[in-house]
């Protein structure tokens, strides 16, 4: 793991161990034996597992992959804090600032935030995080919290915790008739796809993602998506790994051998996560996407997964057509609570970069996509 005490954005360094920060030395933090440190990359997954999580969005391999979607020089890091009452770990991506002088931190693409056990002193954790950030030029931190983990409870009180929207979780409990539980609109779409002759395959750890990548890029172009969503080839390739915690599941829908619809998911120990979906005009006409989602859900149920997390709507909106599409797979399910957390560690640098002290809206402001 890179030593952020010595390396600046754009520089190269050999992996070094980060020195521990003792919260007892920091102003306003009780000396209770708590420690904030950077976990070595080789120990990342074991550390997270010890705290009770083996979810895709917490693992090291996914953070390495997600770093490829961020500015060049972005590096994954796992911070760990512990005291006599408990422990908390925070996976992050460290992004070089646009002016090259320092960093901002963010969750990996999708969902993230802290994991923990016991009842660690979150005020001490926040103070140690601020001190660490100040020493290493980290101006701000942005977390997209995981609705399945409900980890807003582990966010330090000095952060701004914001309820953004809801996400959809599909209950895959044993014995549930997933097809019968669909909203009538989704059942009609599935039947239409079947009558059209759609053939669906479900493949754990696919050998390649080239066709899916092309179909996804065409879908993003049709939807006039922001530049961020045109994922580079290195990202797709990084998902093809034998890492035990990064398990892609590819659902493909074909008509007469031609790929018309695809859904890429991640499999964790308990949950199935929808990651990206794609489809052409024919897929939209015959309801192929609904059929692919149902096939993924049935696979998850058959493999003893408890929930299929479909995510939210465009821009977090619960009134968007995308949210309505997802919610109709399990109309009676309780929505997940999607929260984000915003930290400003260096107010002066933040004001200089953002041109304001405000934190409302897109955060941090200098990462707002260009129109």
Coordinates of C-alpha atoms in Angstrom, one line a residue:
X1 CA 0.0 0.0 0.0
X2 CA 1.3 3.4 -0.9
X3 CA 2.6 5.6 2.0
X4 CA 0.7 8.8 1.7
X5 CA 3.0 10.5 4.2
X6 CA 5.7 10.7 1.6
X7 CA 4.2 10.5 -1.9
X8 CA 2.5 13.3 -3.8
X9 CA 0.1 13.0 -6.7
X10 CA 2.0 12.0 -9.8
X11 CA 5.0 10.6 -7.9
X12 CA 5.9 6.9 -7.8
X13 CA 6.9 5.1 -4.7
X14 CA 7.5 1.5 -3.5
X15 CA 4.8 0.1 -1.3
X16 CA 5.6 1.2 2.3
X17 CA 3.8 0.8 5.6
X18 CA 1.9 3.8 6.8
X19 CA 2.8 4.8 10.3
X20 CA 0.0 4.6 12.9
X21 CA -1.8 7.7 14.1
X22 CA -2.6 7.6 17.8
X23 CA -5.8 9.4 18.5
X24 CA -4.7 9.9 22.1
X25 CA -2.1 12.4 20.8
X26 CA -4.7 14.5 19.0
X27 CA -6.5 17.5 20.4
X28 CA -10.0 16.7 21.7
X29 CA -9.6 12.9 21.5
X30 CA -9.4 10.8 24.6
X31 CA -6.4 8.5 24.9
X32 CA -8.2 5.2 24.9
X33 CA -5.7 3.2 22.8
X34 CA -7.5 3.9 19.5
X35 CA -5.4 3.7 16.4
X36 CA -6.0 4.9 12.8
X37 CA -3.8 3.2 10.3
X38 CA -3.6 2.1 6.7
X39 CA -4.2 -1.6 6.2
X40 CA -1.7 -3.3 3.9
X41 CA -3.3 -4.3 0.6
X42 CA -2.5 -8.0 1.2
X43 CA -4.5 -7.9 4.4
X44 CA -7.4 -5.8 3.1
X45 CA -10.0 -8.5 2.6
X46 CA -9.1 -10.5 5.7
X47 CA -9.5 -7.3 7.8
X48 CA -12.9 -6.5 6.3
X49 CA -14.0 -10.1 6.7
X50 CA -13.0 -10.0 10.4
X51 CA -15.4 -7.1 10.8
X52 CA -18.2 -9.1 9.3
X53 CA -18.3 -8.1 5.6
X54 CA -17.3 -9.9 2.5
X55 CA -19.4 -7.8 0.2
X56 CA -18.2 -7.0 -3.3
X57 CA -18.2 -3.2 -2.8
X58 CA -15.9 -3.5 0.3
X59 CA -13.3 -5.8 -1.3
X60 CA -9.8 -4.8 -2.5
X61 CA -10.2 -6.2 -6.0
X62 CA -13.3 -4.1 -6.7
X63 CA -11.5 -1.0 -5.5
X64 CA -8.6 -1.7 -7.8
X65 CA -11.0 -2.0 -10.6
X66 CA -13.0 1.1 -9.7
X67 CA -9.8 3.2 -9.5
X68 CA -9.6 2.7 -13.3
X69 CA -12.8 4.8 -13.7
X70 CA -11.2 7.7 -11.8
X71 CA -8.5 10.2 -12.8
X72 CA -5.1 8.8 -13.5
X73 CA -3.1 8.3 -10.3
X74 CA -6.2 7.3 -8.2
X75 CA -5.2 4.7 -5.6
X76 CA -7.3 2.4 -3.3
X77 CA -6.7 2.6 0.4
X78 CA -8.3 1.0 3.5
X79 CA -8.2 3.0 6.7
X80 CA -8.8 1.1 10.0
X81 CA -9.6 2.5 13.4
X82 CA -9.9 0.6 16.6
X83 CA -10.3 1.2 20.3
X84 CA -11.3 -0.8 23.3
X85 CA -15.0 -0.7 22.4
X86 CA -14.8 -1.8 18.7
X87 CA -13.4 -1.3 15.2
X88 CA -14.3 0.4 12.0
X89 CA -12.7 0.2 8.5
X90 CA -13.2 2.6 5.7
X91 CA -12.3 1.7 2.1
X92 CA -11.6 4.7 -0.1
X93 CA -10.2 5.8 -3.5
X94 CA -7.6 8.6 -3.2
X95 CA -7.9 10.9 -6.3
X96 CA -5.2 13.5 -7.2
X97 CA -6.7 17.0 -7.0
X98 CA -7.0 18.8 -10.3
X99 CA -4.2 21.2 -9.4
X100 CA -1.9 18.3 -8.4
X101 CA -1.6 19.5 -4.8
X102 CA -3.2 16.9 -2.6
X103 CA -6.1 14.5 -2.8
X104 CA -9.8 14.1 -2.4
X105 CA -11.2 10.7 -1.3
X106 CA -14.3 8.9 -2.5
X107 CA -16.1 5.6 -2.4
X108 CA -15.7 3.2 -5.2
X109 CA -18.3 3.3 -8.0
X110 CA -21.5 1.9 -6.7
X111 CA -21.9 1.7 -2.9
X112 CA -19.3 1.8 -0.1
X113 CA -18.7 3.4 3.3
X114 CA -17.5 2.0 6.6
X115 CA -17.8 -1.5 8.0
X116 CA -17.3 -2.3 11.7
X117 CA -18.0 -4.3 14.8
X118 CA -18.7 -3.3 18.4
X119 CA -19.2 0.3 19.4
X120 CA -16.0 2.3 18.5
X121 CA -15.8 5.9 19.5
X122 CA -16.9 7.6 16.3
X123 CA -16.0 11.0 17.5
X124 CA -12.5 9.8 18.0
X125 CA -12.5 8.1 14.7
X126 CA -13.6 11.4 13.0
X127 CA -10.9 13.3 14.8
X128 CA -8.3 10.8 13.8
X129 CA -9.5 10.9 10.2
X130 CA -9.3 14.7 10.1
X131 CA -5.8 14.6 11.5
X132 CA -4.7 12.0 9.1
X133 CA -6.2 13.9 6.2
X134 CA -4.6 17.1 7.3
X135 CA -1.1 15.5 7.4
X136 CA -1.5 13.9 3.9
X137 CA -3.2 16.7 2.0
X138 CA -6.7 15.2 1.7
X139 CA -9.1 18.0 1.3
X140 CA -12.5 16.2 1.3
X141 CA -14.1 12.8 1.5
X142 CA -17.3 11.6 -0.2
X143 CA -19.0 8.4 0.7
X144 CA -21.9 6.6 -1.0
X145 CA -23.2 4.4 1.7
X146 CA -24.4 0.8 1.2
X147 CA -28.2 0.5 1.7
X148 CA -27.8 -3.3 2.4
X149 CA -25.2 -2.7 5.1
X150 CA -27.1 0.3 6.6
X151 CA -23.7 1.7 7.5
X152 CA -24.7 5.3 8.1
X153 CA -24.6 4.4 11.8
X154 CA -20.8 4.2 11.5
X155 CA -20.2 7.6 10.0
X156 CA -18.4 10.0 12.3
X157 CA -20.6 12.9 13.6
X158 CA -18.5 15.6 12.1
X159 CA -19.6 14.5 8.6
X160 CA -22.6 15.8 6.8
X161 CA -24.9 12.8 6.4
X162 CA -27.5 13.2 3.7
X163 CA -30.6 11.1 2.8
X164 CA -30.5 11.0 -1.0
X165 CA -33.1 8.6 -2.1
X166 CA -34.2 5.0 -2.0
X167 CA -32.9 1.9 -3.8
X168 CA -34.7 -1.3 -4.7
X169 CA -34.0 -4.7 -3.2
X170 CA -35.6 -7.8 -4.5
X171 CA -36.4 -10.4 -1.8
X172 CA -35.0 -13.8 -3.0
X173 CA -36.1 -15.7 0.1
X174 CA -36.5 -19.5 -0.4
X175 CA -39.9 -20.5 -1.6
X176 CA -40.9 -17.2 -3.1
X177 CA -42.3 -17.5 -6.6
X178 CA -40.3 -14.7 -8.2
X179 CA -42.2 -14.7 -11.5
X180 CA -45.6 -14.6 -9.8
X181 CA -44.4 -11.8 -7.6
X182 CA -43.7 -9.5 -10.5
X183 CA -45.8 -6.5 -11.3
X184 CA -48.2 -7.3 -14.1
X185 CA -46.2 -5.0 -16.5
X186 CA -43.0 -7.0 -15.8
X187 CA -44.8 -10.3 -16.3
X188 CA -46.1 -9.2 -19.6
X189 CA -42.6 -8.1 -20.7
X190 CA -41.1 -11.5 -19.7
X191 CA -43.9 -13.4 -21.6
X192 CA -43.3 -11.1 -24.6
X193 CA -39.6 -11.8 -24.6
X194 CA -40.2 -15.6 -24.4
X195 CA -42.7 -15.5 -27.3
X196 CA -40.2 -13.7 -29.4
X197 CA -37.7 -16.5 -28.9
X198 CA -35.3 -14.8 -26.5
X199 CA -32.7 -17.3 -25.3
X200 CA -31.1 -16.4 -21.9
X201 CA -27.8 -17.7 -20.5
X202 CA -26.5 -17.0 -17.0
X203 CA -22.7 -17.3 -16.7
X204 CA -20.7 -16.9 -13.4
X205 CA -17.1 -15.6 -14.1
X206 CA -17.5 -15.2 -17.9
X207 CA -14.4 -15.6 -20.0
X208 CA -14.8 -12.3 -21.7
X209 CA -17.0 -9.2 -21.7
X210 CA -16.2 -7.8 -25.1
X211 CA -19.7 -8.1 -26.6
X212 CA -21.3 -6.8 -23.5
X213 CA -18.9 -3.8 -23.4
X214 CA -19.9 -2.9 -27.0
X215 CA -23.6 -3.2 -26.3
X216 CA -23.2 -1.2 -23.2
X217 CA -21.3 1.6 -25.0
X218 CA -24.0 1.8 -27.6
X219 CA -26.7 2.0 -24.9
X220 CA -24.9 4.8 -23.1
X221 CA -24.6 6.6 -26.5
X222 CA -28.3 6.3 -27.1
X223 CA -29.1 7.6 -23.6
X224 CA -26.6 10.5 -24.0
X225 CA -24.9 9.4 -20.8
X226 CA -22.1 11.4 -19.2
X227 CA -18.5 10.7 -20.2
X228 CA -17.9 8.8 -16.9
X229 CA -20.1 5.9 -18.0
X230 CA -18.1 5.0 -21.1
X231 CA -15.9 2.7 -19.1
X232 CA -12.4 2.0 -20.5
X233 CA -11.4 -1.5 -21.7
X234 CA -9.0 -1.8 -18.7
X235 CA -12.0 -1.6 -16.4
X236 CA -13.9 -4.4 -18.1
X237 CA -10.7 -6.5 -18.2
X238 CA -10.1 -6.0 -14.5
X239 CA -13.4 -7.7 -13.7
X240 CA -12.2 -10.9 -15.2
X241 CA -10.3 -12.1 -12.2
X242 CA -10.2 -15.2 -10.1
X243 CA -10.4 -13.1 -6.9
X244 CA -12.7 -14.9 -4.5
X245 CA -14.6 -11.7 -3.6
X246 CA -15.0 -10.2 -7.1
X247 CA -17.4 -12.5 -8.8
X248 CA -19.1 -11.2 -12.0
X249 CA -22.3 -12.8 -13.1
X250 CA -23.2 -12.2 -16.8
X251 CA -26.8 -12.6 -18.0
X252 CA -27.2 -12.5 -21.8
X253 CA -30.3 -12.4 -23.9
X254 CA -30.0 -13.5 -27.6
X255 CA -32.3 -13.6 -30.6
X256 CA -31.2 -16.1 -33.2
X257 CA -27.7 -16.0 -31.7
X258 CA -27.4 -12.2 -31.7
X259 CA -26.8 -10.4 -28.3
X260 CA -29.6 -7.9 -27.8
X261 CA -29.7 -7.6 -24.0
X262 CA -27.2 -8.0 -21.2
X263 CA -27.1 -7.6 -17.4
X264 CA -23.8 -7.7 -15.5
X265 CA -24.1 -8.4 -11.7
X266 CA -21.8 -9.1 -8.8
X267 CA -22.2 -12.1 -6.5
X268 CA -21.4 -11.7 -2.8
X269 CA -21.8 -14.1 0.1
X270 CA -25.4 -13.0 0.7
X271 CA -26.4 -10.7 -2.1
X272 CA -26.6 -10.2 -5.8
X273 CA -25.8 -6.7 -7.0
X274 CA -27.0 -5.4 -10.4
X275 CA -24.0 -3.5 -11.9
X276 CA -24.7 -2.5 -15.5
X277 CA -27.4 -3.4 -18.1
X278 CA -27.5 -2.8 -21.8
X279 CA -29.9 -3.5 -24.7
X280 CA -30.6 -2.5 -28.3
X281 CA -33.8 -1.4 -29.8
X282 CA -35.1 -4.9 -30.4
X283 CA -34.5 -5.7 -26.7
X284 CA -36.6 -2.7 -25.7
X285 CA -39.4 -3.8 -28.1
X286 CA -39.7 -7.3 -26.7
X287 CA -39.1 -6.8 -23.0
X288 CA -35.7 -8.5 -23.0
X289 CA -34.3 -6.6 -20.1
X290 CA -37.1 -7.7 -17.7
X291 CA -36.5 -11.3 -18.7
X292 CA -32.7 -11.0 -18.0
X293 CA -33.4 -9.5 -14.6
X294 CA -35.7 -12.3 -13.7
X295 CA -33.2 -14.9 -14.9
X296 CA -30.5 -13.3 -12.6
X297 CA -32.9 -13.3 -9.7
X298 CA -33.8 -16.9 -10.2
X299 CA -30.1 -17.8 -10.3
X300 CA -29.5 -15.9 -7.1
X301 CA -32.4 -17.6 -5.3
X302 CA -31.2 -21.1 -6.5
X303 CA -27.7 -20.2 -5.0
X304 CA -29.1 -19.2 -1.6
X305 CA -28.7 -15.5 -2.0
X306 CA -31.1 -13.5 0.1
X307 CA -31.5 -10.2 -1.9
X308 CA -31.0 -8.8 -5.3
X309 CA -30.0 -5.2 -5.0
X310 CA -31.1 -3.3 -8.2
X311 CA -30.0 0.2 -7.2
X312 CA -31.9 3.4 -7.7
X313 CA -33.2 5.7 -10.3
X314 CA -31.4 8.2 -12.5
X315 CA -29.8 10.8 -10.3
X316 CA -31.2 9.1 -7.3
X317 CA -34.8 10.0 -8.2
X318 CA -37.6 7.7 -7.1
X319 CA -39.9 9.2 -9.7
X320 CA -37.7 8.3 -12.7
X321 CA -38.8 5.6 -15.1
X322 CA -35.7 3.6 -14.2
X323 CA -36.7 3.4 -10.6
X324 CA -40.2 2.4 -11.5
X325 CA -38.9 -0.3 -13.8
X326 CA -36.8 -1.7 -10.9
X327 CA -39.5 -1.4 -8.3
X328 CA -41.9 -3.5 -10.4
X329 CA -39.8 -6.6 -9.9
X330 CA -40.8 -6.8 -6.3
X331 CA -43.6 -4.2 -5.7
X332 CA -44.1 -5.1 -2.1
X333 CA -40.5 -4.9 -1.0
X334 CA -39.2 -2.2 1.4
X335 CA -36.9 0.2 -0.3
X336 CA -33.3 0.6 0.8
X337 CA -32.2 3.8 2.4
X338 CA -29.5 5.5 0.3
X339 CA -27.3 8.0 2.1
X340 CA -24.2 9.9 1.3
X341 CA -21.7 11.4 3.7
X342 CA -19.6 14.5 3.0
X343 CA -16.4 15.5 4.9
X344 CA -14.4 18.7 4.5
X345 CA -11.0 18.2 6.1
X346 CA -9.3 21.4 4.9
X347 CA -11.7 24.4 4.8
X348 CA -9.2 26.8 3.2
X349 CA -8.2 24.4 0.4
X350 CA -11.9 23.4 -0.1
X351 CA -12.8 27.1 -0.5
X352 CA -10.0 27.7 -3.0
X353 CA -10.9 24.7 -5.1
X354 CA -14.7 25.0 -4.9
X355 CA -15.0 28.8 -4.9
X356 CA -17.4 28.4 -2.0
X357 CA -17.8 27.0 1.5
X358 CA -21.1 25.4 0.6
X359 CA -21.3 21.6 0.4
X360 CA -24.9 21.2 -0.9
X361 CA -25.4 19.7 -4.3
X362 CA -22.7 17.8 -6.2
X363 CA -19.7 17.1 -3.9
X364 CA -17.0 18.0 -4.1
X365 CA -17.9 20.7 -6.7
X366 CA -14.6 20.3 -8.7
X367 CA -15.7 16.7 -9.6
X368 CA -18.9 17.9 -11.2
X369 CA -19.2 16.4 -14.8
X370 CA -18.7 18.9 -17.6
X371 CA -21.9 19.7 -19.5

